[in-house]
Amino acid sequence: MAERQLVVYRDGDTIAQAGAQRTLLAILDALSAQPQPERFDLALTGGSDSLKALSYMASNPLTEVIDWSRVHIWWGDERFVAADDEDRNALQARRRFLDALISDGRLPAANIHEMPADTRSPEQVAADAAASDAGDDTANDALLDAAAQQYERELVAELGEQPVFNLLILGMGPDGHYASLFPGHTEINITDRLTVGVNHSPKMPPLRLSLTAPLLARSRRTWFFTAGAAKADAIAQVFAKPDNPAYPSSFAAGTEEFIWFTTADAVEKVL
């Protein structure tokens, strides 16, 4: 595994601007290597810093020179809501960047590998939520597991039994979670799945899908975009002890490169 690097920028906006430039350069350099590779697989998650970076990518001139037909987009996690729900990570990414690439004919729609959306009626969603509130998670758990298995099949079909991303971009919450792997939840310890359902997420919405820690750690390059004093305690704990379920981000890694792009106030208890 790659040694963790720390890059400290002035503020979150700088992280987003630099992250956009670095991401586009990473894609461009990889696709320009000789002999030319067939594809580049980029995995994204939600979060304000990552979404802001996508907005900067949309206006960056490097976007014009990348062969997007060889780029595939994946998600590290997703909110299990309707496809047109504002909470959905993929919807936000499409609006900020991806839809423009598709409409211009540069990015094939089939290259965007979204996690399954919730196709239930609002009435059924409410009924299953009521059952869950009463202690019966049967319906929601089954639905989440089926969706997780569907995404696993797509990962394997595209990338093989042991999928590997070229670049994974992550964020971290103040509680130390990454993707939708939360402290106090068992999903961080699952090693025999690629994708899992997450019920009763401590952060709304309550139903989610997430890639598992072993798959996330296999990425060739892994970057965290993490800004703000609210995350200082969690970063200190993440850096202090690897593979600590109380701070799931401590499980993250990269096989060739592993960088945290952050701000001084976020790492004041580390430096």
PDB file of C-alpha atoms in Angstrom, residues 9 17 21 48 59 64 103 106 139 154 156 163 174 248 259:
ATOM      1  CA  TYR A   9      -4.359  24.096   1.244  1.00  0.00           C
ATOM      2  CA  GLN A  17     -10.070  23.984  -7.613  1.00  0.00           C
ATOM      3  CA  GLN A  21      -7.212  20.272 -12.008  1.00  0.00           C
ATOM      4  CA  SER A  48     -19.678  19.434  -0.774  1.00  0.00           C
ATOM      5  CA  SER A  59     -15.247  24.982 -16.813  1.00  0.00           C
ATOM      6  CA  GLU A  64     -11.968  19.615 -23.853  1.00  0.00           C
ATOM      7  CA  SER A 103     -25.119  16.132 -24.395  1.00  0.00           C
ATOM      8  CA  ARG A 106     -18.158  13.165 -25.536  1.00  0.00           C
ATOM      9  CA  ALA A 139     -38.612  -5.133   3.422  1.00  0.00           C
ATOM     10  CA  GLU A 154     -22.119  -4.591 -12.857  1.00  0.00           C
ATOM     11  CA  VAL A 156     -17.688  -7.674 -11.934  1.00  0.00           C
ATOM     12  CA  PRO A 163     -12.462  -4.639  -9.372  1.00  0.00           C
ATOM     13  CA  PRO A 174     -17.044  14.849  11.146  1.00  0.00           C
ATOM     14  CA  PRO A 248     -14.085   4.094   9.334  1.00  0.00           C
ATOM     15  CA  ILE A 259      -3.316  11.650  -0.510  1.00  0.00           C
TER      16      ILE A 259
END
